[in-house]
Amino acid sequence: MLEKYLDYVTGMLGRVVESNAEVLPRVIDETARRVTEDRLIYVYGPGGHANIASQEAFFRAGGLMNISAILDEGTMLSSGARRSMAMERTPGYGRVVIDHSGLGEGDLILIVNSYGMNSAVVDSTLRAKELGATVVGVSSREHAETIGPDHPARHPSKQNLHDLADLFLDSHVPVGDAVVSFDADVPNAGAVSTFANAFLMNAIQMLTIERVLADGGRPAVWTSGNAPGGDEANARLVDRFTGRIKLL
């Protein structure tokens, strides 16, 4: 069972790399430009476990200091699991979150959700574009296109993140997320969406750092505070972002 799970995860990540090979450099064009201009890059995961992608990208050892995570309590599991699901399905909620995020014209936001079809995802995407921001969507095209138009999780407009985003990265999360089956009448286990989302969040940041360095810049990158000299290294840079990133 463990080998089957490992094989699926590694194969999925390989598909993520291969299928996004053309669009990923365009995403890095956008992220590297914001870093070079000393602007913020917003990350929002509108949905229970999708919020983990925002947390993975934010205040992370080896991550860009320019990342501003939108960690709204409405859809976070810490506020209650069933409440989280109800809020991500509430039309209009995602618009309110974006309006209170500080996002504005010319900004860049990564909107990450495994299924790419719930109300919070679609509304936050639409509102971000109305404000003049560039949206990079991260979700599973297969999942969004497989789920029927009348599924209760869908936004009333029946739209999908991959159709609305300015740039789209496919996470290849399978329908239902869990991938290991049993010889018994129980649902599959072994969810994989967090692997795909975290991989893409770190890949985007590593490639951005590489691009900025190649262009002669010096990106601000977090050092682990638990490593020798980490606190001192971060202290030399953090003032550039204090007061600009809401949750810092």
Short mmCIF file of the C-alpha atoms (twelve columns), coordinates in Angstrom:
data_MODEL
# 
_entry.id   MODEL 
# 
loop_
_atom_site.group_PDB 
_atom_site.id 
_atom_site.type_symbol 
_atom_site.label_atom_id 
_atom_site.label_alt_id 
_atom_site.label_comp_id 
_atom_site.label_asym_id 
_atom_site.label_seq_id 
_atom_site.Cartn_x 
_atom_site.Cartn_y 
_atom_site.Cartn_z 
_atom_site.pdbx_PDB_model_num 
ATOM 1   C CA . MET A 1   0.000   0.000  0.000   1 
ATOM 2   C CA . LEU A 2   2.785   2.447  0.861   1 
ATOM 3   C CA . GLU A 3   4.549   1.701  -2.426  1 
ATOM 4   C CA . LYS A 4   1.327   2.305  -4.337  1 
ATOM 5   C CA . TYR A 5   0.835   5.628  -2.575  1 
ATOM 6   C CA . LEU A 6   4.456   6.659  -3.164  1 
ATOM 7   C CA . ASP A 7   4.252   5.689  -6.829  1 
ATOM 8   C CA . TYR A 8   1.103   7.760  -7.288  1 
ATOM 9   C CA . VAL A 9   2.506   10.859 -5.594  1 
ATOM 10  C CA . THR A 10  5.796   10.779 -7.503  1 
ATOM 11  C CA . GLY A 11  4.006   10.105 -10.785 1 
ATOM 12  C CA . MET A 12  1.578   12.949 -10.145 1 
ATOM 13  C CA . LEU A 13  4.402   15.394 -9.432  1 
ATOM 14  C CA . GLY A 14  6.062   14.302 -12.656 1 
ATOM 15  C CA . ARG A 15  2.852   15.064 -14.540 1 
ATOM 16  C CA . VAL A 16  2.667   18.461 -12.819 1 
ATOM 17  C CA . VAL A 17  6.169   19.332 -14.074 1 
ATOM 18  C CA . GLU A 18  5.613   18.027 -17.588 1 
ATOM 19  C CA . SER A 19  2.165   19.479 -18.253 1 
ATOM 20  C CA . ASN A 20  3.025   22.951 -16.910 1 
ATOM 21  C CA . ALA A 21  6.365   23.260 -18.703 1 
ATOM 22  C CA . GLU A 22  5.121   25.939 -21.107 1 
ATOM 23  C CA . VAL A 23  3.092   28.085 -18.739 1 
ATOM 24  C CA . LEU A 24  5.397   27.955 -15.708 1 
ATOM 25  C CA . PRO A 25  8.021   30.308 -17.235 1 
ATOM 26  C CA . ARG A 26  5.211   32.807 -17.865 1 
ATOM 27  C CA . VAL A 27  4.214   32.557 -14.211 1 
ATOM 28  C CA . ILE A 28  7.826   33.183 -13.237 1 
ATOM 29  C CA . ASP A 29  7.860   36.262 -15.496 1 
ATOM 30  C CA . GLU A 30  5.099   37.662 -13.290 1 
ATOM 31  C CA . THR A 31  6.531   36.655 -9.915  1 
ATOM 32  C CA . ALA A 32  10.080  37.750 -10.740 1 
ATOM 33  C CA . ARG A 33  8.849   41.129 -11.934 1 
ATOM 34  C CA . ARG A 34  7.012   41.710 -8.650  1 
ATOM 35  C CA . VAL A 35  10.096  40.733 -6.633  1 
ATOM 36  C CA . THR A 36  12.346  42.964 -8.733  1 
ATOM 37  C CA . GLU A 37  9.925   45.849 -8.212  1 
ATOM 38  C CA . ASP A 38  9.816   45.060 -4.464  1 
ATOM 39  C CA . ARG A 39  6.088   44.328 -4.598  1 
ATOM 40  C CA . LEU A 40  4.092   41.682 -2.757  1 
ATOM 41  C CA . ILE A 41  2.856   38.381 -4.161  1 
ATOM 42  C CA . TYR A 42  -0.459  37.340 -2.629  1 
ATOM 43  C CA . VAL A 43  -1.464  33.706 -2.057  1 
ATOM 44  C CA . TYR A 44  -5.002  32.590 -1.205  1 
ATOM 45  C CA . GLY A 45  -6.266  29.022 -0.748  1 
ATOM 46  C CA . PRO A 46  -10.058 29.347 -0.559  1 
ATOM 47  C CA . GLY A 47  -11.084 26.067 1.031   1 
ATOM 48  C CA . GLY A 48  -10.292 23.866 4.014   1 
ATOM 49  C CA . HIS A 49  -7.065  22.088 3.116   1 
ATOM 50  C CA . ALA A 50  -6.318  24.514 0.274   1 
ATOM 51  C CA . ASN A 51  -5.351  26.996 2.977   1 
ATOM 52  C CA . ILE A 52  -2.297  24.818 3.586   1 
ATOM 53  C CA . ALA A 53  -0.895  26.059 0.256   1 
ATOM 54  C CA . SER A 54  -1.044  29.647 1.510   1 
ATOM 55  C CA . GLN A 55  0.684   28.661 4.726   1 
ATOM 56  C CA . GLU A 56  3.323   26.629 2.875   1 
ATOM 57  C CA . ALA A 57  4.281   29.656 0.794   1 
ATOM 58  C CA . PHE A 58  4.354   32.126 3.693   1 
ATOM 59  C CA . PHE A 59  7.103   32.857 6.246   1 
ATOM 60  C CA . ARG A 60  8.823   29.626 5.215   1 
ATOM 61  C CA . ALA A 61  12.500  28.762 5.319   1 
ATOM 62  C CA . GLY A 62  13.765  29.173 1.775   1 
ATOM 63  C CA . GLY A 63  10.692  31.135 0.745   1 
ATOM 64  C CA . LEU A 64  10.375  34.637 -0.615  1 
ATOM 65  C CA . MET A 65  9.769   37.398 1.884   1 
ATOM 66  C CA . ASN A 66  7.514   39.045 -0.711  1 
ATOM 67  C CA . ILE A 67  4.788   36.451 -0.146  1 
ATOM 68  C CA . SER A 68  1.682   37.783 1.583   1 
ATOM 69  C CA . ALA A 69  -0.644  34.940 2.585   1 
ATOM 70  C CA . ILE A 70  -4.372  35.546 2.799   1 
ATOM 71  C CA . LEU A 71  -5.315  33.344 5.762   1 
ATOM 72  C CA . ASP A 72  -8.979  34.055 6.250   1 
ATOM 73  C CA . GLU A 73  -10.506 32.274 9.234   1 
ATOM 74  C CA . GLY A 74  -13.795 31.680 7.426   1 
ATOM 75  C CA . THR A 75  -12.556 28.743 5.385   1 
ATOM 76  C CA . MET A 76  -9.839  27.503 7.723   1 
ATOM 77  C CA . LEU A 77  -10.393 24.189 9.501   1 
ATOM 78  C CA . SER A 78  -9.348  25.784 12.792  1 
ATOM 79  C CA . SER A 79  -12.703 27.588 12.787  1 
ATOM 80  C CA . GLY A 80  -14.607 24.311 12.384  1 
ATOM 81  C CA . ALA A 81  -14.484 21.765 9.584   1 
ATOM 82  C CA . ARG A 82  -18.141 21.862 8.518   1 
ATOM 83  C CA . ARG A 83  -18.205 25.627 8.928   1 
ATOM 84  C CA . SER A 84  -15.210 25.828 6.586   1 
ATOM 85  C CA . MET A 85  -17.055 23.850 3.906   1 
ATOM 86  C CA . ALA A 86  -20.164 25.968 4.309   1 
ATOM 87  C CA . MET A 87  -18.222 29.207 3.965   1 
ATOM 88  C CA . GLU A 88  -16.318 28.121 0.844   1 
ATOM 89  C CA . ARG A 89  -19.697 27.371 -0.745  1 
ATOM 90  C CA . THR A 90  -21.211 30.751 0.199   1 
ATOM 91  C CA . PRO A 91  -21.623 33.016 -2.868  1 
ATOM 92  C CA . GLY A 92  -20.014 36.423 -2.403  1 
ATOM 93  C CA . TYR A 93  -17.764 35.415 0.483   1 
ATOM 94  C CA . GLY A 94  -14.599 35.289 -1.606  1 
ATOM 95  C CA . ARG A 95  -15.212 38.838 -2.819  1 
ATOM 96  C CA . VAL A 96  -15.271 40.107 0.766   1 
ATOM 97  C CA . VAL A 97  -11.986 38.352 1.546   1 
ATOM 98  C CA . ILE A 98  -10.259 39.930 -1.440  1 
ATOM 99  C CA . ASP A 99  -11.632 43.365 -0.604  1 
ATOM 100 C CA . HIS A 100 -9.975  43.135 2.826   1 
ATOM 101 C CA . SER A 101 -6.681  41.666 1.618   1 
ATOM 102 C CA . GLY A 102 -4.982  44.824 0.359   1 
ATOM 103 C CA . LEU A 103 -4.869  43.481 -3.201  1 
ATOM 104 C CA . GLY A 104 -4.975  46.173 -5.868  1 
ATOM 105 C CA . GLU A 105 -4.293  47.113 -9.447  1 
ATOM 106 C CA . GLY A 106 -1.134  45.613 -10.899 1 
ATOM 107 C CA . ASP A 107 -0.738  43.118 -8.062  1 
ATOM 108 C CA . LEU A 108 -0.275  39.373 -8.473  1 
ATOM 109 C CA . ILE A 109 -2.253  36.721 -6.642  1 
ATOM 110 C CA . LEU A 110 -1.954  32.939 -6.651  1 
ATOM 111 C CA . ILE A 111 -5.363  31.352 -6.018  1 
ATOM 112 C CA . VAL A 112 -4.954  27.716 -5.035  1 
ATOM 113 C CA . ASN A 113 -7.715  25.153 -4.700  1 
ATOM 114 C CA . SER A 114 -7.712  21.482 -5.571  1 
ATOM 115 C CA . TYR A 115 -11.098 21.512 -7.285  1 
ATOM 116 C CA . GLY A 116 -11.243 25.042 -8.688  1 
ATOM 117 C CA . MET A 117 -15.004 25.433 -8.732  1 
ATOM 118 C CA . ASN A 118 -16.345 26.490 -5.341  1 
ATOM 119 C CA . SER A 119 -17.928 29.882 -4.705  1 
ATOM 120 C CA . ALA A 120 -15.000 31.276 -2.707  1 
ATOM 121 C CA . VAL A 121 -12.578 30.356 -5.515  1 
ATOM 122 C CA . VAL A 122 -14.649 31.809 -8.338  1 
ATOM 123 C CA . ASP A 123 -15.702 34.947 -6.462  1 
ATOM 124 C CA . SER A 124 -12.165 35.719 -5.267  1 
ATOM 125 C CA . THR A 125 -10.856 35.263 -8.803  1 
ATOM 126 C CA . LEU A 126 -13.510 37.495 -10.329 1 
ATOM 127 C CA . ARG A 127 -12.989 40.194 -7.697  1 
ATOM 128 C CA . ALA A 128 -9.208  40.126 -8.059  1 
ATOM 129 C CA . LYS A 129 -9.524  40.653 -11.799 1 
ATOM 130 C CA . GLU A 130 -12.023 43.477 -11.293 1 
ATOM 131 C CA . LEU A 131 -9.416  45.202 -9.118  1 
ATOM 132 C CA . GLY A 132 -6.852  44.941 -11.902 1 
ATOM 133 C CA . ALA A 133 -4.741  42.162 -10.412 1 
ATOM 134 C CA . THR A 134 -3.192  39.292 -12.347 1 
ATOM 135 C CA . VAL A 135 -4.480  35.897 -11.244 1 
ATOM 136 C CA . VAL A 136 -2.464  32.691 -11.355 1 
ATOM 137 C CA . GLY A 137 -4.825  29.780 -10.756 1 
ATOM 138 C CA . VAL A 138 -3.652  26.463 -9.320  1 
ATOM 139 C CA . SER A 139 -6.138  23.597 -9.390  1 
ATOM 140 C CA . SER A 140 -7.076  20.342 -11.105 1 
ATOM 141 C CA . ARG A 141 -8.638  20.795 -14.518 1 
ATOM 142 C CA . GLU A 142 -9.780  17.155 -14.518 1 
ATOM 143 C CA . HIS A 143 -11.564 17.541 -11.222 1 
ATOM 144 C CA . ALA A 144 -13.358 20.740 -12.183 1 
ATOM 145 C CA . GLU A 145 -14.454 19.380 -15.556 1 
ATOM 146 C CA . THR A 146 -15.626 16.047 -14.143 1 
ATOM 147 C CA . ILE A 147 -17.913 17.454 -11.475 1 
ATOM 148 C CA . GLY A 148 -21.346 18.222 -12.879 1 
ATOM 149 C CA . PRO A 149 -22.799 21.731 -13.162 1 
ATOM 150 C CA . ASP A 150 -25.356 21.106 -10.421 1 
ATOM 151 C CA . HIS A 151 -22.946 19.922 -7.735  1 
ATOM 152 C CA . PRO A 152 -23.685 21.805 -4.479  1 
ATOM 153 C CA . ALA A 153 -20.050 22.906 -4.149  1 
ATOM 154 C CA . ARG A 154 -20.173 24.854 -7.410  1 
ATOM 155 C CA . HIS A 155 -20.384 28.615 -7.781  1 
ATOM 156 C CA . PRO A 156 -23.805 29.649 -9.118  1 
ATOM 157 C CA . SER A 157 -22.192 30.736 -12.401 1 
ATOM 158 C CA . LYS A 158 -20.847 27.180 -12.943 1 
ATOM 159 C CA . GLN A 159 -17.438 28.659 -13.860 1 
ATOM 160 C CA . ASN A 160 -14.049 27.082 -13.194 1 
ATOM 161 C CA . LEU A 161 -10.790 28.599 -11.966 1 
ATOM 162 C CA . HIS A 162 -8.860  27.291 -14.970 1 
ATOM 163 C CA . ASP A 163 -11.142 29.228 -17.340 1 
ATOM 164 C CA . LEU A 164 -10.994 32.480 -15.363 1 
ATOM 165 C CA . ALA A 165 -7.346  32.774 -14.321 1 
ATOM 166 C CA . ASP A 166 -4.909  34.803 -16.416 1 
ATOM 167 C CA . LEU A 167 -2.413  31.963 -16.056 1 
ATOM 168 C CA . PHE A 168 -3.236  28.433 -14.937 1 
ATOM 169 C CA . LEU A 169 -1.141  25.648 -13.406 1 
ATOM 170 C CA . ASP A 170 -2.691  22.184 -13.360 1 
ATOM 171 C CA . SER A 171 -2.157  20.294 -10.098 1 
ATOM 172 C CA . HIS A 172 -3.504  17.009 -11.530 1 
ATOM 173 C CA . VAL A 173 -5.376  16.138 -8.344  1 
ATOM 174 C CA . PRO A 174 -7.685  13.222 -9.201  1 
ATOM 175 C CA . VAL A 175 -11.407 13.297 -8.587  1 
ATOM 176 C CA . GLY A 176 -11.985 12.603 -4.910  1 
ATOM 177 C CA . ASP A 177 -8.342  13.349 -3.982  1 
ATOM 178 C CA . ALA A 178 -7.702  10.034 -2.187  1 
ATOM 179 C CA . VAL A 179 -5.967  7.430  -4.350  1 
ATOM 180 C CA . VAL A 180 -5.514  4.173  -2.392  1 
ATOM 181 C CA . SER A 181 -8.378  1.672  -2.519  1 
ATOM 182 C CA . PHE A 182 -9.174  -1.263 -0.216  1 
ATOM 183 C CA . ASP A 183 -10.688 -4.697 -0.755  1 
ATOM 184 C CA . ALA A 184 -13.631 -3.645 1.356   1 
ATOM 185 C CA . ASP A 185 -16.650 -1.381 1.207   1 
ATOM 186 C CA . VAL A 186 -14.868 1.749  2.458   1 
ATOM 187 C CA . PRO A 187 -13.839 4.942  0.633   1 
ATOM 188 C CA . ASN A 188 -10.336 5.444  -0.757  1 
ATOM 189 C CA . ALA A 189 -7.619  6.818  1.523   1 
ATOM 190 C CA . GLY A 190 -4.357  8.631  0.864   1 
ATOM 191 C CA . ALA A 191 -5.143  12.185 -0.259  1 
ATOM 192 C CA . VAL A 192 -2.608  13.801 -2.605  1 
ATOM 193 C CA . SER A 193 -3.701  17.416 -3.138  1 
ATOM 194 C CA . THR A 194 -1.430  18.910 -0.481  1 
ATOM 195 C CA . PHE A 195 1.621   17.324 -2.118  1 
ATOM 196 C CA . ALA A 196 0.774   18.923 -5.472  1 
ATOM 197 C CA . ASN A 197 -0.056  22.336 -4.038  1 
ATOM 198 C CA . ALA A 198 2.997   22.510 -1.782  1 
ATOM 199 C CA . PHE A 199 5.253   21.336 -4.618  1 
ATOM 200 C CA . LEU A 200 3.992   24.086 -6.907  1 
ATOM 201 C CA . MET A 201 4.256   26.768 -4.217  1 
ATOM 202 C CA . ASN A 202 7.896   25.899 -3.563  1 
ATOM 203 C CA . ALA A 203 8.703   25.414 -7.241  1 
ATOM 204 C CA . ILE A 204 7.369   28.866 -8.085  1 
ATOM 205 C CA . GLN A 205 9.485   30.446 -5.377  1 
ATOM 206 C CA . MET A 206 12.675  28.587 -6.263  1 
ATOM 207 C CA . LEU A 207 12.327  29.426 -9.938  1 
ATOM 208 C CA . THR A 208 11.593  33.054 -9.062  1 
ATOM 209 C CA . ILE A 209 14.732  33.290 -6.937  1 
ATOM 210 C CA . GLU A 210 16.741  31.755 -9.763  1 
ATOM 211 C CA . ARG A 211 15.318  34.230 -12.311 1 
ATOM 212 C CA . VAL A 212 15.874  37.296 -10.144 1 
ATOM 213 C CA . LEU A 213 19.465  36.272 -9.462  1 
ATOM 214 C CA . ALA A 214 20.065  35.651 -13.169 1 
ATOM 215 C CA . ASP A 215 18.789  39.173 -13.881 1 
ATOM 216 C CA . GLY A 216 21.257  40.644 -11.404 1 
ATOM 217 C CA . GLY A 217 18.862  41.127 -8.512  1 
ATOM 218 C CA . ARG A 218 19.055  39.991 -4.903  1 
ATOM 219 C CA . PRO A 219 15.767  38.481 -3.682  1 
ATOM 220 C CA . ALA A 220 14.849  38.570 -0.009  1 
ATOM 221 C CA . VAL A 221 14.592  34.966 1.204   1 
ATOM 222 C CA . TRP A 222 13.667  33.668 4.634   1 
ATOM 223 C CA . THR A 223 16.265  31.722 6.621   1 
ATOM 224 C CA . SER A 224 15.037  29.198 9.173   1 
ATOM 225 C CA . GLY A 225 14.875  30.828 12.577  1 
ATOM 226 C CA . ASN A 226 15.827  27.459 14.018  1 
ATOM 227 C CA . ALA A 227 19.136  27.381 12.128  1 
ATOM 228 C CA . PRO A 228 22.327  29.057 13.396  1 
ATOM 229 C CA . GLY A 229 22.282  32.726 12.429  1 
ATOM 230 C CA . GLY A 230 18.735  32.520 11.111  1 
ATOM 231 C CA . ASP A 231 17.241  35.216 13.298  1 
ATOM 232 C CA . GLU A 232 20.087  37.585 12.469  1 
ATOM 233 C CA . ALA A 233 19.772  36.959 8.728   1 
ATOM 234 C CA . ASN A 234 16.027  37.607 8.764   1 
ATOM 235 C CA . ALA A 235 16.385  40.732 10.916  1 
ATOM 236 C CA . ARG A 236 18.568  42.346 8.232   1 
ATOM 237 C CA . LEU A 237 15.713  42.119 5.695   1 
ATOM 238 C CA . VAL A 238 12.400  41.954 7.495   1 
ATOM 239 C CA . ASP A 239 11.972  45.709 7.951   1 
ATOM 240 C CA . ARG A 240 11.357  45.993 4.204   1 
ATOM 241 C CA . PHE A 241 8.093   44.091 4.673   1 
ATOM 242 C CA . THR A 242 6.948   44.995 8.172   1 
ATOM 243 C CA . GLY A 243 3.709   46.961 7.909   1 
ATOM 244 C CA . ARG A 244 3.213   45.954 4.274   1 
ATOM 245 C CA . ILE A 245 2.351   42.278 4.839   1 
ATOM 246 C CA . LYS A 246 -0.757  42.094 7.026   1 
ATOM 247 C CA . LEU A 247 0.097   38.871 8.827   1 
ATOM 248 C CA . LEU A 248 3.834   39.401 9.293   1 
# 
